C-alpha atoms as a printed R data frame, in Angstrom:
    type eleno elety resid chain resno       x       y       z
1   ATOM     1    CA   UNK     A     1   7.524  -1.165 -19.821
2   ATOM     2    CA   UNK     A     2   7.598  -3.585 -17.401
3   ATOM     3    CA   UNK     A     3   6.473  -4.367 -13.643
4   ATOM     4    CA   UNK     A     4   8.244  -6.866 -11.347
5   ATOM     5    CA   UNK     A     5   4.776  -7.444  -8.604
6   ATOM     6    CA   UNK     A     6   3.395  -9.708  -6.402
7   ATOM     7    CA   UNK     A     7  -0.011 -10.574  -5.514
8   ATOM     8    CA   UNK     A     8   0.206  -9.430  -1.743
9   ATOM     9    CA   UNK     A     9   3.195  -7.084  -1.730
10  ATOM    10    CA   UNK     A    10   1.483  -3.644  -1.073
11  ATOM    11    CA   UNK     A    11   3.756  -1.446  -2.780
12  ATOM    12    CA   UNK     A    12   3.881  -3.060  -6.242
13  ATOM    13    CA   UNK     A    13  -0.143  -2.986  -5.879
14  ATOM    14    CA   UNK     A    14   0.417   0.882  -5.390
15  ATOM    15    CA   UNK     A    15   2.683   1.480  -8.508
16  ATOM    16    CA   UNK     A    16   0.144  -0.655 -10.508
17  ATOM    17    CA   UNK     A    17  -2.650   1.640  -9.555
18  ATOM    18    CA   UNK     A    18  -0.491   4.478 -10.551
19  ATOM    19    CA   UNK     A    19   0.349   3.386 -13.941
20  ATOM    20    CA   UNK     A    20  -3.557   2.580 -14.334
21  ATOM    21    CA   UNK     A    21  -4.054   5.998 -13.187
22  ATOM    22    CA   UNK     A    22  -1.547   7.209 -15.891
23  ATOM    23    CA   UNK     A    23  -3.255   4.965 -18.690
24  ATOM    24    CA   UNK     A    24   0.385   3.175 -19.510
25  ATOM    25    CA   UNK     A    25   0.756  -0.141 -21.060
26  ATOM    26    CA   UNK     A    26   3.133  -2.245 -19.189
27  ATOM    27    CA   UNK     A    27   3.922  -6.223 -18.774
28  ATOM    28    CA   UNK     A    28   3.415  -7.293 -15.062
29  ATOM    29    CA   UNK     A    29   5.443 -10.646 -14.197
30  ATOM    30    CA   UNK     A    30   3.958 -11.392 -11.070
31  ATOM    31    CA   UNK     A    31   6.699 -13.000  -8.506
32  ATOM    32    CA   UNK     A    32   5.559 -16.226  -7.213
33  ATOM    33    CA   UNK     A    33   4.303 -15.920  -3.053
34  ATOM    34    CA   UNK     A    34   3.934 -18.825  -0.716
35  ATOM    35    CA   UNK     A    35   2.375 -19.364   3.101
36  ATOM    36    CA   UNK     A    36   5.216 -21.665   3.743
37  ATOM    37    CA   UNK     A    37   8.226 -19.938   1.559
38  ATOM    38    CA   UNK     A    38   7.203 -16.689   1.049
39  ATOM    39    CA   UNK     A    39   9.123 -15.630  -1.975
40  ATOM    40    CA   UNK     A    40  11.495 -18.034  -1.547
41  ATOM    41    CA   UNK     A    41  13.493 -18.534  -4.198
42  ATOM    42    CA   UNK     A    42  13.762 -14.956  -5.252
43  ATOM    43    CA   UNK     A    43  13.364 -13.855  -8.601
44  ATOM    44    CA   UNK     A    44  16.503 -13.782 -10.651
45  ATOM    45    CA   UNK     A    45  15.215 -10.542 -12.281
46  ATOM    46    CA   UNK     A    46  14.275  -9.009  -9.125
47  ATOM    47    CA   UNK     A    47  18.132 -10.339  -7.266
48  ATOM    48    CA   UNK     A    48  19.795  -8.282 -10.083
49  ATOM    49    CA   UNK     A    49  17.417  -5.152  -9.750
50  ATOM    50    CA   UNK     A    50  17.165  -4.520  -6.154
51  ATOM    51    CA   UNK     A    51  19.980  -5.156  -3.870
52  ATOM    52    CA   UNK     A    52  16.791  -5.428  -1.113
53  ATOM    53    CA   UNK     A    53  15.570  -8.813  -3.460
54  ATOM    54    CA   UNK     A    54  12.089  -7.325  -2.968
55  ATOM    55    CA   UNK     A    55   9.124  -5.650  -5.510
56  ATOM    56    CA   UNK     A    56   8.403  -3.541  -6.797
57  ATOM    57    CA   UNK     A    57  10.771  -3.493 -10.070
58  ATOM    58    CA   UNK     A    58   9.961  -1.267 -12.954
59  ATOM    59    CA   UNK     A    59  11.808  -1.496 -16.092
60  ATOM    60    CA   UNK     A    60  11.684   1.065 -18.452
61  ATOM    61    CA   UNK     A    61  13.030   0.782 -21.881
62  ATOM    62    CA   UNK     A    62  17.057   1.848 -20.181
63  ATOM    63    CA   UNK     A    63  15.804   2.468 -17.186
64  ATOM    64    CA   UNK     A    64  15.276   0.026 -13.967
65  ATOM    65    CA   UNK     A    65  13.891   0.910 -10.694
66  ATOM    66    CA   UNK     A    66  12.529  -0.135  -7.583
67  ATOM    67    CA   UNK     A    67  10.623   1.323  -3.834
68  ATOM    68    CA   UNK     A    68   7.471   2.439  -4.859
69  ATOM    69    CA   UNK     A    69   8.155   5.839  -4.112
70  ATOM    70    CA   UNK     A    70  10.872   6.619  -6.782
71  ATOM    71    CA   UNK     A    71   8.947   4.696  -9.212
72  ATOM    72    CA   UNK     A    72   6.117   7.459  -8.146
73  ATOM    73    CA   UNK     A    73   8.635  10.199  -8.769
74  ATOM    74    CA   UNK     A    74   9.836   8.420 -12.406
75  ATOM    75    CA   UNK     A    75   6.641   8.036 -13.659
76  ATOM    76    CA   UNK     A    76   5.158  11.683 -12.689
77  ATOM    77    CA   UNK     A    77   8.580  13.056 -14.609
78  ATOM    78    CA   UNK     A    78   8.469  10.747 -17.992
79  ATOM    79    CA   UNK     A    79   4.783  10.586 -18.326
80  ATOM    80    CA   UNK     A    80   3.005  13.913 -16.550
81  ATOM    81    CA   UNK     A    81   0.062  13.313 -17.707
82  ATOM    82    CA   UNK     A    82  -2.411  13.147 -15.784
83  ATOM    83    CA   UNK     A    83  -0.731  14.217 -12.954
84  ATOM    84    CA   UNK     A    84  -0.720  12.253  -9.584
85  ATOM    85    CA   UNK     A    85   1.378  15.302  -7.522
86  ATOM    86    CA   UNK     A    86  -0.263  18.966  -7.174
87  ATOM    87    CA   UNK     A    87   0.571  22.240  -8.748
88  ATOM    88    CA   UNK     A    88   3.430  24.287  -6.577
89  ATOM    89    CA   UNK     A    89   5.923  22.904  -4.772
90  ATOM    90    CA   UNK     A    90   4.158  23.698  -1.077
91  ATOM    91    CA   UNK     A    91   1.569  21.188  -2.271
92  ATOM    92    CA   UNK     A    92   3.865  18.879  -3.554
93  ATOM    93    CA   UNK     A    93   5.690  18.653  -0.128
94  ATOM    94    CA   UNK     A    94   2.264  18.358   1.376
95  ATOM    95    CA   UNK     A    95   1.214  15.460  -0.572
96  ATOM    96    CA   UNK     A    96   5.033  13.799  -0.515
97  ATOM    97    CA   UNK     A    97   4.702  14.087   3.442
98  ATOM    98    CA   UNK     A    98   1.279  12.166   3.417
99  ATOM    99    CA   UNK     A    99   2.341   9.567   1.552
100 ATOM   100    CA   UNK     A   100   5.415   8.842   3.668
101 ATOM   101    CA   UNK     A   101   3.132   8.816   6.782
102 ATOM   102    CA   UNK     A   102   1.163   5.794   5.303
103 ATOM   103    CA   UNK     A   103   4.472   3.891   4.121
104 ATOM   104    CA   UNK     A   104   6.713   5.011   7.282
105 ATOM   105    CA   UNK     A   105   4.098   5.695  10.601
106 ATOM   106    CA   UNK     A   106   1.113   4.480   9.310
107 ATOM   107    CA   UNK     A   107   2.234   0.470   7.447
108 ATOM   108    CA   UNK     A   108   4.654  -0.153  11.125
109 ATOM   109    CA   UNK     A   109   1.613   0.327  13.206
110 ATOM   110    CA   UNK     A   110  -0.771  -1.922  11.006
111 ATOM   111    CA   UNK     A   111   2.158  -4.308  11.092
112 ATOM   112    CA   UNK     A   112   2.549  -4.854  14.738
113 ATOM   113    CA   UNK     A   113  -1.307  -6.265  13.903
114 ATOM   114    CA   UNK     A   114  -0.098  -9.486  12.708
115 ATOM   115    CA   UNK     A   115   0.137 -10.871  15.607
116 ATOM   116    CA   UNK     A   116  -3.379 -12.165  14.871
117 ATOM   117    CA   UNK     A   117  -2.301 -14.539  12.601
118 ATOM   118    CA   UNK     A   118   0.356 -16.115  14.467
119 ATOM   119    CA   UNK     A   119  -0.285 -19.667  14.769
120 ATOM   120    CA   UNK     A   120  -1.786 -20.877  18.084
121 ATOM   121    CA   UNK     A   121   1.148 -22.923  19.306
122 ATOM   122    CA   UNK     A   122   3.652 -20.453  18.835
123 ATOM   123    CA   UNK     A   123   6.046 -19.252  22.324
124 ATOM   124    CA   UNK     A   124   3.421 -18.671  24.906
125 ATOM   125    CA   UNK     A   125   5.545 -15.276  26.315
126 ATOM   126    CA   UNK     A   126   6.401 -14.172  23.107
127 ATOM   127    CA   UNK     A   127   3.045 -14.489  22.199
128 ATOM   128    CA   UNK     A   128   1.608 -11.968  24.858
129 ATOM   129    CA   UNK     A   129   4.497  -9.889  24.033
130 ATOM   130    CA   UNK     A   130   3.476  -9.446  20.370
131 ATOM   131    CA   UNK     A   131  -0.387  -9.282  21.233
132 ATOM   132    CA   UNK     A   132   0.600  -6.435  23.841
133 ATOM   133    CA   UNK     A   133   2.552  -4.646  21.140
134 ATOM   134    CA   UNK     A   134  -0.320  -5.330  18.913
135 ATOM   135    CA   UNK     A   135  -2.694  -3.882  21.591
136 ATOM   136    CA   UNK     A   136  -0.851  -0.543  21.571
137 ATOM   137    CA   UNK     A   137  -0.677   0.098  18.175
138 ATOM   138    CA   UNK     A   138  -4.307  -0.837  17.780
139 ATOM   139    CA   UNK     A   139  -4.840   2.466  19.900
140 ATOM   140    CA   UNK     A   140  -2.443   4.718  17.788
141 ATOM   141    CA   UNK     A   141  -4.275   3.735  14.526
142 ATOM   142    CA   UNK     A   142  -6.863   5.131  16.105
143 ATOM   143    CA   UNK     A   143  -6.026   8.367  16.949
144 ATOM   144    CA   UNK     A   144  -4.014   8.416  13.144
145 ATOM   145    CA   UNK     A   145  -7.471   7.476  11.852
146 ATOM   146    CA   UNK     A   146  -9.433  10.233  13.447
147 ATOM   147    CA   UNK     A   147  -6.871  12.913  12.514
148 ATOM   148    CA   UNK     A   148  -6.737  11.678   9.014
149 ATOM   149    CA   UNK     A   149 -10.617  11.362   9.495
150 ATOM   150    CA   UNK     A   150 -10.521  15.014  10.354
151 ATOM   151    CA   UNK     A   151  -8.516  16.476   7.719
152 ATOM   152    CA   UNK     A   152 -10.556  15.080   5.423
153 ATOM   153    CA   UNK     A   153 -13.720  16.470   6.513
154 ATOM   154    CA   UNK     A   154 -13.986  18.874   3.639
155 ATOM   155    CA   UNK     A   155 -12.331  17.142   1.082
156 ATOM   156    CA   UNK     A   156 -12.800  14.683  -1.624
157 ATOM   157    CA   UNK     A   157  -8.957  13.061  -1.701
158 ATOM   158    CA   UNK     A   158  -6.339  14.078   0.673
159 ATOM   159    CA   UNK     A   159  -4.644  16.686  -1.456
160 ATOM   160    CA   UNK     A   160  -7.903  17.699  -3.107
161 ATOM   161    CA   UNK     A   161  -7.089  15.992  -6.281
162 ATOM   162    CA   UNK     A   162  -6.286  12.294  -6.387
163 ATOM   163    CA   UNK     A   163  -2.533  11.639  -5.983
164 ATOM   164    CA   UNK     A   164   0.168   9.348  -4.870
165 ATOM   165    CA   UNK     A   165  -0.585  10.514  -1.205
166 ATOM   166    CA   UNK     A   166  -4.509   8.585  -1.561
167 ATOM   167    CA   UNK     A   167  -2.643   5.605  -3.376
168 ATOM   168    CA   UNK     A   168  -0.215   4.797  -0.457
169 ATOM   169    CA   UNK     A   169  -2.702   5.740   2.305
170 ATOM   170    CA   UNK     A   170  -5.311   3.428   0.550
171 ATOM   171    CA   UNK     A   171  -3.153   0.595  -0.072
172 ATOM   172    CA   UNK     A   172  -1.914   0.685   3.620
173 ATOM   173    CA   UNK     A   173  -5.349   1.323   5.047
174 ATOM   174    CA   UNK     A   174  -6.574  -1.813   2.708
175 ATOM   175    CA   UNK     A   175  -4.108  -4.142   4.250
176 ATOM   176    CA   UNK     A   176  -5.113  -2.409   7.789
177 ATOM   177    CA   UNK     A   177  -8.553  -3.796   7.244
178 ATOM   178    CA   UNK     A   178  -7.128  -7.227   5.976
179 ATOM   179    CA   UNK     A   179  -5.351  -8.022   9.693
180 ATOM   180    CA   UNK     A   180  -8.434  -6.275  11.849
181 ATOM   181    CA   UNK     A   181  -7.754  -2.649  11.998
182 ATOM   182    CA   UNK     A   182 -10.085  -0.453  13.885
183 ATOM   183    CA   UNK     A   183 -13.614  -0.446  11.953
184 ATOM   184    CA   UNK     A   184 -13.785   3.160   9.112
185 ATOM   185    CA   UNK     A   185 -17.367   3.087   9.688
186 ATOM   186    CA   UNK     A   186 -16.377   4.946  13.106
187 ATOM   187    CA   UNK     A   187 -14.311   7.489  11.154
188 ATOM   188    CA   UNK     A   188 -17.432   9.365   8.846
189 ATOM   189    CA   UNK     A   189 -14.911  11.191   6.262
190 ATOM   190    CA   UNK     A   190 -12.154   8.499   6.358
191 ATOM   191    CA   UNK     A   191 -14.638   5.788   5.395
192 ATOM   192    CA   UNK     A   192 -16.230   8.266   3.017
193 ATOM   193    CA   UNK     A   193 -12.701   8.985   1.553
194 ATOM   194    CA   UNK     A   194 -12.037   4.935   1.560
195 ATOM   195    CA   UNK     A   195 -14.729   4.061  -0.220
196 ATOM   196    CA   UNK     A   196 -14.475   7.157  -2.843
197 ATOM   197    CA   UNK     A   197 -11.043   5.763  -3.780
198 ATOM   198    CA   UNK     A   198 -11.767   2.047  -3.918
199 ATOM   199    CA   UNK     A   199 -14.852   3.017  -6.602
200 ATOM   200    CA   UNK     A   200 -12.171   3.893  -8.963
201 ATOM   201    CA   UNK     A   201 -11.234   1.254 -11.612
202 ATOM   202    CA   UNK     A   202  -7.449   1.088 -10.438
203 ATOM   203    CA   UNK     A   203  -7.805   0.446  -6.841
204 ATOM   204    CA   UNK     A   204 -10.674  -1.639  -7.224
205 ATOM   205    CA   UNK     A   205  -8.965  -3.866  -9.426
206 ATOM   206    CA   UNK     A   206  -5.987  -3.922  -6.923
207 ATOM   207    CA   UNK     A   207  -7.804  -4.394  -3.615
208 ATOM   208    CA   UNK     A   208  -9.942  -7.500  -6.121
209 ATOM   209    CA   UNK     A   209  -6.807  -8.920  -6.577
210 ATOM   210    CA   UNK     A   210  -5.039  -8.938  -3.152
211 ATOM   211    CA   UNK     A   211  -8.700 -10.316  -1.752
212 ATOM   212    CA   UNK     A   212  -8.635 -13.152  -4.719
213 ATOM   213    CA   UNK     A   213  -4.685 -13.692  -3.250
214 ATOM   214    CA   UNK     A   214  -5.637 -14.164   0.596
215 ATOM   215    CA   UNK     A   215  -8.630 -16.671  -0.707
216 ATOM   216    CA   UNK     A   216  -6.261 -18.305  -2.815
217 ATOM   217    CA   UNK     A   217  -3.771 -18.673  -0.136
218 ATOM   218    CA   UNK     A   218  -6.153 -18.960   2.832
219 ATOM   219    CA   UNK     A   219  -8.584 -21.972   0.771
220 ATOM   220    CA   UNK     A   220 -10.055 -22.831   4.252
């Protein structure tokens, strides 16, 4: 087995916490990242994989695949155990719907927050335009974090055991926190929740290796 990743792309750090989770040996080529080219040239591997050019890429013995959420769906088919989906198929909806949210409400909002690092002598309009925009969606992470924060209140992971839905929610919530997101420590069981799932080996080794990346990127 084999994983196409790269040291900042969010959903190849969520399959790789998935396949810890699962306990499979695999060979991750990571796919080289720059500040000034991004990934720039792409990956010949990766071009003839993914008609999107992007990671994710999991090769299988025959099989290739890539978006981190058919990967998810692979791996719980060919390799069960231990299972990252619930029992029943009500619960397995439940959990598939949460971890859309992070990858399709939740990662747009926390993206409109890069407007933080845009370089200071960028358009001066299109500046306030993107700060604005940031502005808003500063205020609808907040009211997604207290719901979340609230659903959680009696549980340990969001669909009581630890699945896919707490690996894309932490991931996204990780990078939330790398651009400035609103603080967990207002949020009781969310920051509970956050920290519960970082303490395991998998994310903890992902969320090392993303922070290594931005000081390796960011030297200054």
């Amino acid at each position: 087995m084999k994983l196409y990743s790269s040291s900042l792309s969010l959903f190849s750090r969520e399959v790789e916490i998935a396949l810890a989770e699962k306990g499979l040996a695999y060979e991750r080529e990571m796919v080289a990242f720059t500040q000034a080219g991004g990934y720039t040239p792409k990956h010949p591997a990766v071009l003839a994989a993914n008609p999107k050019a992007q990671v994710p890429v999991l090769v299988d013995g025959d099989v290739t695949l890539f978006d981190s959420t058919l990967i998810f769906e692979y791996l719980e088919d060919a390799y069960p155990e231990p299972a990252l989906l619930p029992q029943g198929a009500a619960a397995r909806a439940a959990c598939r719907m949460l971890e859309l949210s992070a990858d399709e409400i939740l990662l747009p909002l926390v993206a409109k927050l890069m407007y933080r690092t845009e370089p200071d002598d960028a358009d001066p309009q299109r500046q306030a335009e993107i700060e604005a925009a940031g502005l808003k969606a500063e205020q609808k992470i907040k009211i997604y974090y207290a719901d979340l924060s609230q659903a959680l209140s009696n549980k340990q992971y969001l669909c009581d055991e630890f699945t896919v839905a707490d690996i894309a929610m932490f991931m996204t919530i990780l990078f939330a926190n790398r651009l400035g997101a609103p603080n967990l420590a207002d949020y009781t069981a969310l920051d509970n929740w956050f920290s519960r799932v970082k303490s395991r080996p998998s994310a903890a080794k992902a969320a090392d290796e993303v922070a290594q990346a931005d000081r390796d990127l960011s030297p200054n």
